[in-house]
Amino acid sequence: MQMERTIPAETRTKRGLFRTLLDQKYLLFMSVPFAIVVFIFSYIPIWGWTMAFQKYRPSRSFFEQEWVGLANFVKMFEDPNFYLALKNTLGMSVLGLLIGFTMPIIFALMLNELRNGMFKRFVQTVSYLPHFVSWVVVSGIVYKMLSTDDGPVNQLIALFGHEKVQFMAKSEYFWFIVVLSDLWKELGWNTIIYLSAITAIDGSLYEAAKVDGANRWQLMRHVTLPGISQVIIILLVLSIGHLIAIGFEKQLLLGNPLVSDASQVLDLYALKYGIGQNNFSFGTAIGVINSVVGLALLFTANGFFKKRTGESVI
Amino acid sequence: MSQSPYRNNFQKPTLSDRIIDMVILTVMVLVVIVTLYPFLNVLAVSLNSSSDTVKGGVTIFPREFTLDNYRTIFNFGSIPRAFLTSILRTVIGTVTSLLACSMVAYVLSRKDFMFRNFLSRYLAITMYISGGLIPFFILIRDLHLMNTFTVYILPGLVNVFFIFMIRSFIDGLPYELQESAKLDGANDFTIFWRVILPLCKPVLATAALFIAVGQWNSWFDTYLFNGSNPDLTTLQFELMKILQSTQTGQDAVNGNDMAKQMQQVSPESIKMAITMVTTIPILLVYPFLQRYFVAGMTLGAVKG
């Protein structure tokens, strides 16, 4: 993200800073108030990381807080619940990466093969739909679809003569339920970017390959896939950066007490200890680890990408 | 849309072509069914008499059609008020955020703006580092924004992603337009308001859709900050409460007595009617805005 400095030299020297400020007063009015809002809601919380190194008491000012060094982190690394949360976080995000990342690519390749434009647009419109619905609604739908009473999934299972499965009450299914409902919600949406990348591929490449006698499989493998590989890699790097920051929305809404050993993720863990038990310092320490590991992953992935291609994603 | 580049105009489709087409067609039909069925099922149940729904087996058509469930929820405790709050936060939140983001985007697009590089980096940093949940929670509390409507509007007012998205759109506009306006004596705000904003309609429509959907779908800020204030809860939050109270009972507990009990508290059909009411506004707008958001997504993604 580099920008060229194009401030004319005479602006700076002849007229001076004050004159420029006056000249650009409207631009300042249009940006400074919002910069302050960003400062309050984005920068002050980063400053709040100091809490992780304190025994934070809300009633005291910053200078009166008791500093405890890494005690909160030590406590966290000694807590078995932290490892459970870490395991669940990584489990769901790696599974999500395997399924939620590859399926949209395959789906985009398939959509691109559809010859009927009307049908293609219909499929796309339908597949975007769940993206716009809230996770609250999706969780309700998932519960309904997987219910043992009247859920179509269990009806299908029963149709084939198997026992009905209590999907929402068994921890062993929870990761898959989260990942697959995420896939259901975002499959169509995540294909948009691949489809637009496919559109940008030079048509003469296809012509040339066809002249060389390539069939559809070969066109897909040797023209389309390489054509979108750049986009795939960029998105992969970004996903790796988000590996640990999977949030808590799905886990909170789809989880229930019976599956808590599979639904507890780092953010929920922070929420539970931080806000639920008023242990703000401990909760912040979890959040700090979460952010730092996320950033480290992002920069590592980006570093590899840069080494290979000489370009940077971030 | 143009024809698929794979189409070979001078050859008849081979057997393998046909097989590929069949497989793809099957997959597509399956995707459509799996995506649409749950919505149609929810719609059917919400339009079915709730005493009949208990018997089970409603698929995509209501068996005993009635609008009673919808009538009920519009007299149902806090639902009508929550519906209003959701609409208010969506409208106010979208308009204010769109204005704020487009103003900052315009300022950033001005290459002569003295703090341009600083502002750009200052904003970009927040995309990578955030303080996290707990410091944010404490900040909101210390600012006395708990139990206020403002908490729905102010923290999300400036969205860096949309700023960069709008800016890259403005960057594509010819600069001569601004220059000629300046010659006519327009000041920077007038240029923004009268020249830039009207030209930005496509990208503003995209951003507005995203912001509005985000506002409408948001429930966690209510849960965290306004959950104890019955005057400020939103539709999503009320739905969440109703669903959570029954879900934990329904399949989680083995005995069906509990589930039956819960169903009497708020019958399946009522729950589904509330689900539909939280979904319908989105279903109504999104097909019309589709061409915008596809363009917007690509625009935002290219610029990172």
Coordinates of C-alpha atoms in Angstrom, one line a residue:
Chain A
M1 CA 0.0 0.0 0.0
Q2 CA 2.3 2.8 -1.1
M3 CA 1.2 6.3 -2.0
E4 CA 3.1 8.9 -3.9
R5 CA 3.7 12.2 -2.2
T6 CA 2.2 14.7 -4.6
I7 CA 2.0 17.8 -2.4
P8 CA 3.4 20.6 -4.6
A9 CA 6.6 22.0 -3.2
E10 CA 5.4 25.6 -3.3
T11 CA 2.4 24.7 -1.0
R12 CA 4.8 23.7 1.7
T13 CA 7.5 26.3 1.5
K14 CA 5.9 29.5 0.2
R15 CA 2.5 29.5 1.8
G16 CA 3.4 27.6 5.0
L17 CA 1.6 25.2 7.1
F18 CA -1.0 27.6 8.5
R19 CA -2.1 28.6 5.0
T20 CA -2.5 25.0 3.9
L21 CA -4.5 24.2 7.0
L22 CA -6.8 27.1 6.2
D23 CA -7.1 26.1 2.6
Q24 CA -8.0 22.5 3.5
K25 CA -10.3 23.3 6.3
Y26 CA -13.2 21.6 4.7
L27 CA -11.2 18.5 4.2
L28 CA -10.1 18.6 7.8
F29 CA -13.7 19.1 9.0
M30 CA -14.7 16.1 6.9
S31 CA -12.0 13.8 8.3
V32 CA -10.8 14.8 11.8
P33 CA -14.0 14.1 13.7
F34 CA -14.1 10.6 12.2
A35 CA -10.4 10.1 12.9
I36 CA -11.3 10.8 16.5
V37 CA -14.1 8.2 16.5
V38 CA -11.5 5.7 15.1
F39 CA -9.2 6.7 17.9
I40 CA -11.8 6.1 20.5
F41 CA -13.2 2.9 19.3
S42 CA -10.2 1.2 17.7
Y43 CA -7.0 2.7 19.3
I44 CA -8.1 2.9 22.9
P45 CA -9.1 -0.8 23.0
I46 CA -5.5 -1.6 21.7
W47 CA -4.2 0.5 24.6
G48 CA -6.5 -1.7 26.8
W49 CA -4.0 -4.5 26.2
T50 CA -2.1 -3.1 29.1
M51 CA -4.9 -4.7 31.3
A52 CA -3.4 -8.1 30.5
F53 CA -0.4 -7.1 32.5
Q54 CA -2.3 -5.7 35.4
K55 CA -4.6 -6.9 38.1
Y56 CA -7.2 -4.6 36.7
R57 CA -9.7 -3.0 39.0
P58 CA -12.3 -0.9 37.2
S59 CA -12.7 1.7 40.0
R60 CA -9.0 2.8 39.8
S61 CA -7.3 5.0 37.3
F62 CA -4.6 3.7 35.0
F63 CA -1.8 5.0 37.3
E64 CA -3.2 3.3 40.4
Q65 CA -3.5 -0.2 38.8
E66 CA -1.4 -3.0 40.1
W67 CA 1.1 -4.4 37.6
V68 CA 1.5 -8.1 37.7
G69 CA 3.8 -8.8 34.7
L70 CA 3.0 -12.0 33.0
A71 CA 1.0 -13.5 35.8
N72 CA -2.2 -13.6 33.8
F73 CA -0.5 -15.4 31.0
V74 CA 1.0 -17.9 33.3
K75 CA -2.4 -18.6 34.8
M76 CA -3.8 -19.0 31.3
F77 CA -1.1 -21.5 30.3
E78 CA -1.7 -23.5 33.5
D79 CA -5.5 -23.7 32.9
P80 CA -6.6 -27.0 31.2
N81 CA -9.6 -25.1 29.8
F82 CA -7.3 -23.0 27.7
Y83 CA -6.0 -26.0 25.9
L84 CA -9.5 -27.3 25.4
A85 CA -10.5 -24.0 23.9
L86 CA -7.3 -23.9 21.8
K87 CA -7.9 -27.4 20.5
N88 CA -11.5 -26.6 19.5
T89 CA -10.5 -23.3 17.9
L90 CA -7.8 -25.0 15.8
G91 CA -10.0 -28.0 15.1
M92 CA -12.8 -26.0 13.7
S93 CA -10.6 -23.6 11.8
V94 CA -8.5 -26.3 10.1
L95 CA -11.6 -28.3 9.3
G96 CA -13.2 -25.0 8.0
L97 CA -10.1 -24.3 5.9
L98 CA -10.2 -27.8 4.4
I99 CA -13.9 -27.7 3.5
G100 CA -14.9 -24.1 3.5
F101 CA -12.0 -23.0 1.4
T102 CA -11.9 -25.7 -1.3
M103 CA -15.6 -26.1 -1.9
P104 CA -16.2 -22.5 -3.2
I105 CA -13.4 -23.0 -5.7
I106 CA -14.9 -26.3 -7.0
F107 CA -18.3 -24.7 -7.0
A108 CA -17.0 -21.7 -9.0
L109 CA -15.4 -24.0 -11.5
M110 CA -18.6 -25.9 -11.9
L111 CA -20.8 -22.8 -12.2
N112 CA -18.5 -21.6 -14.9
E113 CA -19.2 -24.8 -16.8
L114 CA -22.9 -24.2 -16.9
R115 CA -24.0 -23.4 -20.4
N116 CA -27.5 -22.1 -19.7
G117 CA -27.1 -18.5 -18.6
M118 CA -30.5 -18.3 -17.0
F119 CA -30.0 -21.4 -14.9
K120 CA -26.5 -20.2 -13.9
R121 CA -27.9 -16.9 -12.6
F122 CA -30.7 -18.7 -10.8
V123 CA -28.2 -21.0 -9.0
Q124 CA -26.0 -18.0 -8.1
T125 CA -28.9 -16.0 -6.7
V126 CA -30.1 -18.9 -4.6
S127 CA -26.6 -19.7 -3.3
Y128 CA -26.0 -16.1 -2.2
L129 CA -29.1 -16.0 -0.2
P130 CA -28.0 -17.6 3.1
H131 CA -25.1 -15.1 3.3
F132 CA -27.5 -12.3 4.1
V133 CA -29.3 -14.1 6.9
S134 CA -28.1 -13.7 10.4
W135 CA -26.4 -16.5 12.3
V136 CA -29.3 -16.4 14.8
V137 CA -31.7 -17.5 12.0
V138 CA -29.2 -20.0 10.6
S139 CA -28.8 -21.6 14.0
G140 CA -32.5 -21.9 14.3
I141 CA -32.6 -23.5 10.9
V142 CA -29.8 -25.9 11.7
Y143 CA -31.6 -27.0 14.9
K144 CA -34.8 -27.5 12.9
M145 CA -33.1 -29.4 10.1
L146 CA -31.2 -31.7 12.4
S147 CA -34.0 -32.3 14.9
T148 CA -34.9 -35.8 15.9
D149 CA -38.7 -35.0 15.8
D150 CA -39.2 -33.7 12.4
G151 CA -35.9 -32.8 10.9
P152 CA -35.4 -33.8 7.2
V153 CA -31.9 -35.1 7.9
N154 CA -33.1 -37.6 10.4
Q155 CA -36.1 -38.5 8.3
L156 CA -33.6 -39.4 5.5
I157 CA -31.6 -41.4 7.9
A158 CA -34.8 -43.2 9.1
L159 CA -35.8 -43.8 5.5
F160 CA -32.6 -45.8 5.0
G161 CA -33.5 -47.8 8.0
H162 CA -30.9 -46.3 10.5
E163 CA -31.4 -45.1 14.0
K164 CA -32.1 -41.3 14.3
V165 CA -29.1 -39.3 15.5
Q166 CA -29.2 -36.6 18.2
F167 CA -26.9 -34.4 16.3
M168 CA -27.1 -31.3 18.5
A169 CA -26.5 -33.3 21.7
K170 CA -23.3 -35.1 20.8
S171 CA -20.0 -33.3 21.0
E172 CA -18.4 -35.5 18.3
Y173 CA -20.6 -33.9 15.7
F174 CA -20.3 -30.3 16.8
W175 CA -17.2 -29.3 14.8
F176 CA -18.8 -30.7 11.6
I177 CA -22.1 -29.0 12.3
V178 CA -20.3 -25.7 12.7
V179 CA -18.2 -26.1 9.6
L180 CA -20.9 -27.5 7.4
S181 CA -23.5 -24.8 8.4
D182 CA -20.8 -22.2 7.7
L183 CA -20.3 -23.8 4.2
W184 CA -24.1 -23.7 3.7
K185 CA -24.2 -20.1 4.6
E186 CA -21.2 -18.8 2.7
L187 CA -20.6 -21.2 -0.3
G188 CA -22.3 -19.0 -2.9
W189 CA -20.9 -15.8 -1.5
N190 CA -17.3 -17.0 -1.5
T191 CA -17.6 -18.0 -5.1
I192 CA -18.2 -14.4 -6.3
I193 CA -14.5 -13.5 -6.2
Y194 CA -13.4 -16.7 -8.1
L195 CA -16.1 -16.2 -10.7
S196 CA -15.0 -12.7 -11.4
A197 CA -11.4 -13.9 -11.6
I198 CA -12.4 -16.5 -14.1
T199 CA -14.1 -13.8 -16.2
A200 CA -10.9 -11.9 -16.3
I201 CA -9.0 -14.8 -17.9
D202 CA -7.9 -14.0 -21.5
G203 CA -10.3 -15.8 -23.8
S204 CA -7.5 -16.4 -26.4
L205 CA -5.8 -18.8 -23.9
Y206 CA -8.9 -21.1 -24.3
E207 CA -8.8 -20.8 -28.0
A208 CA -5.1 -21.6 -28.2
A209 CA -5.6 -24.6 -25.9
K210 CA -8.5 -25.9 -28.0
V211 CA -6.5 -25.7 -31.1
D212 CA -3.9 -27.8 -29.4
G213 CA -6.7 -30.3 -28.8
A214 CA -7.4 -29.8 -25.1
N215 CA -10.6 -31.2 -23.8
R216 CA -12.8 -29.7 -21.1
W217 CA -10.9 -31.3 -18.2
Q218 CA -7.6 -30.1 -19.6
L219 CA -9.0 -26.6 -20.2
M220 CA -10.1 -26.5 -16.6
R221 CA -6.9 -27.8 -15.2
H222 CA -4.4 -26.0 -17.3
V223 CA -6.2 -22.7 -18.1
T224 CA -8.9 -21.9 -15.6
L225 CA -7.2 -23.1 -12.5
P226 CA -3.8 -21.4 -13.2
G227 CA -5.8 -18.3 -14.2
I228 CA -7.3 -18.0 -10.7
S229 CA -4.4 -19.4 -8.7
Q230 CA -3.3 -15.9 -7.8
V231 CA -6.6 -15.1 -6.2
I232 CA -6.7 -18.5 -4.5
I233 CA -3.3 -17.9 -2.9
I234 CA -4.2 -14.4 -1.7
L235 CA -7.3 -15.7 -0.1
L236 CA -5.4 -18.6 1.4
V237 CA -2.9 -16.3 3.0
L238 CA -5.7 -14.2 4.5
S239 CA -7.5 -17.3 5.8
I240 CA -4.3 -18.5 7.4
G241 CA -4.1 -15.2 9.2
H242 CA -7.6 -15.8 10.5
L243 CA -6.9 -19.3 11.5
I244 CA -7.1 -18.6 15.2
A245 CA -9.6 -15.7 15.1
I246 CA -12.7 -17.7 14.3
G247 CA -14.9 -15.7 16.6
F248 CA -17.5 -17.2 18.7
E249 CA -20.8 -16.4 17.1
K250 CA -21.5 -19.8 15.6
Q251 CA -20.2 -21.6 18.6
L252 CA -22.3 -19.5 21.0
L253 CA -25.5 -19.9 18.9
L254 CA -25.1 -23.5 17.9
G255 CA -23.7 -24.8 21.1
N256 CA -25.5 -25.9 24.2
P257 CA -24.4 -27.2 27.6
L258 CA -24.3 -30.8 26.3
V259 CA -21.6 -30.1 23.7
S260 CA -19.6 -27.5 25.6
D261 CA -16.4 -29.6 25.6
A262 CA -16.5 -29.3 21.8
S263 CA -17.9 -25.8 21.4
Q264 CA -15.6 -23.9 23.8
V265 CA -13.3 -21.7 21.6
L266 CA -10.8 -19.0 22.6
D267 CA -13.1 -16.1 22.2
L268 CA -15.9 -17.8 24.1
Y269 CA -13.4 -18.6 26.8
A270 CA -12.3 -15.0 27.0
L271 CA -15.9 -13.9 27.1
K272 CA -16.8 -16.3 29.8
Y273 CA -13.8 -15.5 32.1
G274 CA -13.6 -11.8 31.1
I275 CA -17.1 -10.5 31.2
G276 CA -19.0 -13.4 32.7
Q277 CA -16.8 -13.5 35.8
N278 CA -15.6 -9.9 35.8
N279 CA -12.0 -11.1 35.4
F280 CA -11.1 -8.5 32.8
S281 CA -7.3 -8.9 33.0
F282 CA -7.5 -12.6 32.4
G283 CA -10.0 -12.2 29.6
T284 CA -7.8 -9.6 27.9
A285 CA -4.7 -11.8 28.2
I286 CA -6.6 -14.5 26.2
G287 CA -7.5 -11.8 23.7
V288 CA -3.9 -10.6 23.4
I289 CA -2.6 -14.1 22.7
N290 CA -5.4 -14.6 20.1
S291 CA -4.4 -11.4 18.3
V292 CA -0.7 -11.9 18.5
V293 CA -0.9 -15.4 17.2
G294 CA -3.2 -14.3 14.4
L295 CA -0.9 -11.5 13.3
A296 CA 2.1 -13.8 13.5
L297 CA 0.3 -16.4 11.3
L298 CA -0.7 -13.7 8.8
F299 CA 2.8 -12.3 8.5
T300 CA 4.4 -15.8 8.2
A301 CA 2.0 -16.8 5.5
N302 CA 2.5 -13.5 3.8
G303 CA 6.3 -13.9 4.1
F304 CA 6.2 -17.3 2.3
F305 CA 3.9 -15.8 -0.4
K306 CA 6.3 -12.8 -0.8
K307 CA 9.3 -15.1 -1.1
R308 CA 7.6 -17.2 -3.8
T309 CA 6.0 -14.4 -5.9
G310 CA 7.8 -11.2 -4.8
E311 CA 4.4 -9.7 -4.0
S312 CA 2.7 -9.0 -0.8
V313 CA -0.9 -9.6 0.2
I314 CA -1.1 -7.2 3.0
Chain B
M1 CA -23.3 -13.4 -19.8
S2 CA -21.3 -14.7 -22.6
Q3 CA -21.1 -18.3 -23.5
S4 CA -18.9 -20.6 -21.6
P5 CA -15.4 -20.5 -23.1
Y6 CA -15.4 -24.3 -23.1
R7 CA -18.1 -24.5 -25.7
N8 CA -16.6 -25.8 -28.8
N9 CA -18.7 -24.5 -31.6
F10 CA -17.6 -26.8 -34.4
Q11 CA -17.6 -30.1 -32.6
K12 CA -20.5 -32.2 -31.3
P13 CA -20.3 -32.7 -27.6
T14 CA -18.5 -35.9 -26.8
L15 CA -19.6 -38.5 -24.3
S16 CA -17.3 -37.2 -21.7
D17 CA -18.7 -33.7 -22.2
R18 CA -22.2 -35.0 -21.6
I19 CA -21.1 -36.9 -18.5
I20 CA -19.5 -33.7 -17.1
D21 CA -22.6 -31.7 -17.9
M22 CA -24.8 -34.3 -16.1
V23 CA -22.6 -34.4 -13.0
I24 CA -22.5 -30.6 -12.8
L25 CA -26.2 -30.2 -13.4
T26 CA -26.9 -32.7 -10.6
V27 CA -24.6 -31.0 -8.2
M28 CA -26.2 -27.6 -9.0
V29 CA -29.7 -28.9 -8.5
L30 CA -28.7 -30.4 -5.2
V31 CA -27.1 -27.1 -4.0
V32 CA -30.3 -25.3 -4.9
I33 CA -32.5 -27.8 -3.0
V34 CA -30.2 -27.9 0.1
T35 CA -30.2 -24.1 0.1
L36 CA -33.8 -23.4 -0.5
Y37 CA -35.5 -26.2 1.3
P38 CA -34.9 -24.9 4.8
F39 CA -36.3 -21.5 4.0
L40 CA -39.4 -22.9 2.3
N41 CA -39.8 -25.3 5.2
V42 CA -39.6 -22.4 7.7
L43 CA -42.1 -20.4 5.6
A44 CA -44.5 -23.3 5.4
V45 CA -44.4 -24.0 9.1
S46 CA -44.9 -20.3 9.9
L47 CA -48.0 -20.3 7.7
N48 CA -49.4 -23.5 9.3
S49 CA -51.7 -23.6 12.2
S50 CA -49.6 -24.2 15.3
S51 CA -51.7 -27.0 16.7
D52 CA -51.4 -28.9 13.4
T53 CA -47.6 -28.3 13.2
V54 CA -47.1 -30.3 16.4
K55 CA -48.1 -33.4 14.5
G56 CA -45.0 -33.0 12.3
G57 CA -44.5 -33.6 8.7
V58 CA -45.0 -30.1 7.2
T59 CA -42.6 -29.8 4.3
I60 CA -42.7 -26.9 1.9
F61 CA -46.5 -26.3 1.8
P62 CA -48.6 -25.3 4.8
R63 CA -51.1 -28.1 5.6
E64 CA -53.6 -25.9 7.5
F65 CA -53.0 -22.4 6.1
T66 CA -53.3 -19.5 8.5
L67 CA -51.9 -16.1 9.2
D68 CA -52.6 -16.4 12.9
N69 CA -49.0 -16.9 13.8
Y70 CA -48.1 -13.6 12.2
R71 CA -51.0 -12.0 13.9
T72 CA -49.9 -13.4 17.2
I73 CA -46.3 -12.3 17.1
F74 CA -47.4 -8.7 16.3
N75 CA -49.1 -8.8 19.7
F76 CA -46.4 -10.9 21.3
G77 CA -44.6 -9.2 24.2
S78 CA -41.6 -7.3 23.0
I79 CA -41.6 -8.4 19.4
P80 CA -43.3 -5.4 17.8
R81 CA -41.1 -2.9 19.7
A82 CA -38.0 -4.9 18.9
F83 CA -39.0 -4.9 15.3
L84 CA -39.2 -1.1 15.4
T85 CA -35.8 -0.8 17.2
S86 CA -34.2 -3.0 14.5
I87 CA -35.6 -0.8 11.7
L88 CA -34.5 2.3 13.5
R89 CA -31.0 1.1 14.1
T90 CA -30.7 -0.1 10.5
V91 CA -31.9 3.1 9.0
I92 CA -30.0 5.5 11.2
G93 CA -26.9 3.3 11.3
T94 CA -26.8 2.9 7.6
V95 CA -27.3 6.6 6.7
T96 CA -24.8 7.9 9.3
S97 CA -22.1 5.4 8.6
L98 CA -22.5 5.8 4.8
L99 CA -22.1 9.6 5.2
A100 CA -19.1 9.2 7.5
C101 CA -17.3 6.6 5.3
S102 CA -17.9 8.5 2.1
M103 CA -16.6 11.8 3.5
V104 CA -13.4 10.2 4.8
A105 CA -13.1 8.3 1.5
Y106 CA -13.3 11.5 -0.4
V107 CA -10.7 13.2 1.7
L108 CA -8.4 10.2 1.2
S109 CA -8.9 10.4 -2.5
R110 CA -7.6 14.0 -2.6
K111 CA -3.9 13.7 -3.4
D112 CA -3.3 17.2 -2.2
F113 CA -4.6 16.6 1.3
M114 CA -1.8 17.3 3.7
F115 CA -2.4 14.4 6.1
R116 CA -3.3 11.9 3.4
N117 CA -0.6 9.4 4.0
F118 CA -0.9 9.6 7.7
L119 CA -4.6 9.2 7.7
S120 CA -4.4 6.3 5.3
R121 CA -2.0 4.4 7.4
Y122 CA -3.8 5.4 10.6
L123 CA -6.9 3.7 9.3
A124 CA -5.2 0.7 7.7
I125 CA -3.6 -0.3 11.0
T126 CA -7.0 -0.9 12.6
M127 CA -7.8 -3.5 10.0
Y128 CA -5.0 -5.7 11.3
I129 CA -4.9 -5.0 15.0
S130 CA -7.9 -4.7 17.3
G131 CA -8.1 -4.5 21.0
G132 CA -10.4 -7.4 21.3
L133 CA -13.6 -8.0 23.1
I134 CA -12.9 -7.2 26.8
P135 CA -11.1 -3.8 26.3
F136 CA -14.0 -2.9 24.0
F137 CA -16.5 -3.9 26.5
I138 CA -14.8 -1.8 29.3
L139 CA -14.5 1.1 26.9
I140 CA -18.2 1.1 26.2
R141 CA -19.0 0.8 29.9
D142 CA -16.6 3.7 30.8
L143 CA -18.2 5.9 28.1
H144 CA -21.6 5.2 29.6
L145 CA -22.9 3.7 26.4
M146 CA -24.3 0.7 28.1
N147 CA -28.1 0.6 27.8
T148 CA -28.2 3.3 25.1
F149 CA -29.3 3.3 21.5
T150 CA -26.1 5.1 20.6
V151 CA -24.1 1.9 21.1
Y152 CA -25.8 0.6 18.0
I153 CA -24.6 3.5 15.9
L154 CA -21.4 5.1 17.2
P155 CA -18.8 2.3 17.4
G156 CA -19.6 1.1 13.9
L157 CA -19.9 4.6 12.4
V158 CA -16.5 4.6 10.7
N159 CA -15.8 1.4 8.8
V160 CA -12.3 1.3 7.3
F161 CA -13.2 -1.5 4.8
F162 CA -16.0 0.6 3.3
I163 CA -13.8 3.7 3.3
F164 CA -11.2 2.0 1.2
M165 CA -13.8 0.5 -1.0
I166 CA -15.5 3.9 -1.7
R167 CA -12.1 5.6 -2.1
S168 CA -11.0 3.2 -4.8
F169 CA -14.2 4.0 -6.6
I170 CA -13.6 7.7 -6.3
D171 CA -10.1 7.3 -7.6
G172 CA -11.6 5.9 -10.8
L173 CA -13.6 9.1 -11.4
P174 CA -12.0 11.8 -13.7
Y175 CA -10.4 14.5 -11.6
E176 CA -11.4 17.2 -14.2
L177 CA -14.9 17.2 -12.8
Q178 CA -13.6 18.4 -9.4
E179 CA -11.4 21.0 -11.1
S180 CA -14.1 22.5 -13.1
A181 CA -16.4 22.7 -10.0
K182 CA -13.5 24.4 -8.2
L183 CA -13.3 27.0 -11.0
D184 CA -17.0 27.6 -10.6
G185 CA -16.2 28.5 -7.0
A186 CA -17.3 25.4 -5.2
N187 CA -15.6 24.6 -1.9
D188 CA -14.4 21.1 -1.0
F189 CA -17.5 20.2 0.8
T190 CA -19.7 21.3 -2.1
I191 CA -17.6 19.3 -4.5
F192 CA -18.0 16.2 -2.3
W193 CA -21.7 16.7 -1.9
R194 CA -22.8 17.9 -5.3
V195 CA -20.2 16.3 -7.6
I196 CA -18.7 13.2 -6.0
L197 CA -21.6 11.7 -4.0
P198 CA -24.0 11.6 -7.0
L199 CA -21.4 9.8 -9.1
C200 CA -20.8 7.3 -6.3
K201 CA -24.2 5.7 -6.4
P202 CA -23.2 2.2 -7.4
V203 CA -20.5 1.9 -4.7
L204 CA -22.7 3.6 -2.1
A205 CA -25.5 1.1 -2.9
T206 CA -23.1 -1.7 -2.3
A207 CA -21.8 -0.3 1.0
A208 CA -25.3 0.6 2.1
L209 CA -26.4 -3.0 1.5
F210 CA -23.5 -4.4 3.5
I211 CA -24.0 -1.9 6.4
A212 CA -27.7 -2.4 6.5
V213 CA -27.5 -6.1 6.5
G214 CA -24.9 -5.9 9.2
Q215 CA -27.1 -3.7 11.3
W216 CA -30.2 -5.7 10.8
N217 CA -28.5 -9.0 11.6
S218 CA -26.5 -7.8 14.6
W219 CA -27.5 -9.4 17.9
F220 CA -24.3 -9.6 19.9
D221 CA -24.1 -5.9 20.8
T222 CA -27.6 -6.1 22.1
Y223 CA -26.6 -9.2 24.1
L224 CA -23.6 -7.6 25.5
F225 CA -24.7 -4.0 26.1
N226 CA -28.5 -3.7 26.0
G227 CA -29.7 -7.2 27.0
S228 CA -31.0 -6.0 30.3
N229 CA -32.9 -3.1 28.9
P230 CA -36.2 -4.3 27.6
D231 CA -36.8 -1.1 25.7
L232 CA -33.7 -1.4 23.5
T233 CA -33.5 -5.0 22.5
T234 CA -33.6 -5.9 18.8
L235 CA -35.5 -8.5 16.8
Q236 CA -32.5 -10.7 16.3
F237 CA -31.9 -10.7 20.0
E238 CA -35.5 -11.6 20.8
L239 CA -35.3 -14.4 18.3
M240 CA -32.1 -15.5 19.8
K241 CA -33.6 -15.7 23.2
I242 CA -36.6 -17.6 22.1
L243 CA -34.6 -20.1 20.0
Q244 CA -32.0 -20.6 22.7
S245 CA -34.5 -21.3 25.4
T246 CA -36.2 -24.0 23.4
Q247 CA -33.1 -25.4 21.6
T248 CA -31.3 -26.4 24.8
G249 CA -34.5 -28.3 25.8
Q250 CA -35.5 -29.8 22.5
D251 CA -33.0 -32.2 21.3
A252 CA -30.5 -31.9 24.1
V253 CA -32.7 -33.6 26.7
N254 CA -33.6 -37.1 26.0
G255 CA -37.1 -37.2 27.4
N256 CA -39.6 -35.6 25.0
D257 CA -41.7 -34.2 27.9
M258 CA -39.4 -31.2 28.3
A259 CA -39.5 -30.6 24.6
K260 CA -43.3 -30.7 24.6
Q261 CA -43.4 -28.3 27.5
M262 CA -41.2 -25.9 25.7
Q263 CA -43.3 -26.1 22.6
Q264 CA -46.2 -24.9 24.6
V265 CA -44.3 -21.9 25.7
S266 CA -43.7 -20.8 22.2
P267 CA -45.0 -23.2 19.5
E268 CA -42.9 -24.1 16.6
S269 CA -45.1 -22.2 14.2
I270 CA -44.7 -19.0 16.2
K271 CA -40.9 -19.4 16.4
M272 CA -40.8 -19.9 12.6
A273 CA -43.0 -16.8 12.1
I274 CA -40.5 -14.7 14.1
T275 CA -37.7 -16.3 12.1
M276 CA -39.4 -15.3 8.9
V277 CA -40.0 -11.7 10.1
T278 CA -36.3 -11.3 10.8
T279 CA -35.5 -12.7 7.4
I280 CA -38.1 -11.2 5.0
P281 CA -36.7 -7.7 4.9
I282 CA -33.4 -9.1 3.6
L283 CA -35.1 -11.4 1.1
L284 CA -36.9 -8.4 -0.3
V285 CA -34.0 -6.2 -1.0
Y286 CA -31.1 -8.4 -1.9
P287 CA -32.1 -9.7 -5.4
F288 CA -32.4 -6.0 -6.5
L289 CA -29.0 -5.1 -5.3
Q290 CA -27.2 -8.2 -6.5
R291 CA -25.5 -6.6 -9.5
Y292 CA -24.2 -3.9 -7.3
F293 CA -22.7 -6.1 -4.6
V294 CA -21.0 -8.4 -7.1
A295 CA -19.2 -5.4 -8.5
G296 CA -18.5 -4.0 -5.0
M297 CA -17.1 -7.3 -3.8
T298 CA -14.6 -7.4 -6.6
L299 CA -13.7 -3.8 -6.2
G300 CA -13.0 -4.2 -2.5
A301 CA -11.1 -7.5 -2.9
V302 CA -8.8 -6.2 -5.6
K303 CA -7.7 -3.3 -3.4
G304 CA -7.4 -5.6 -0.3

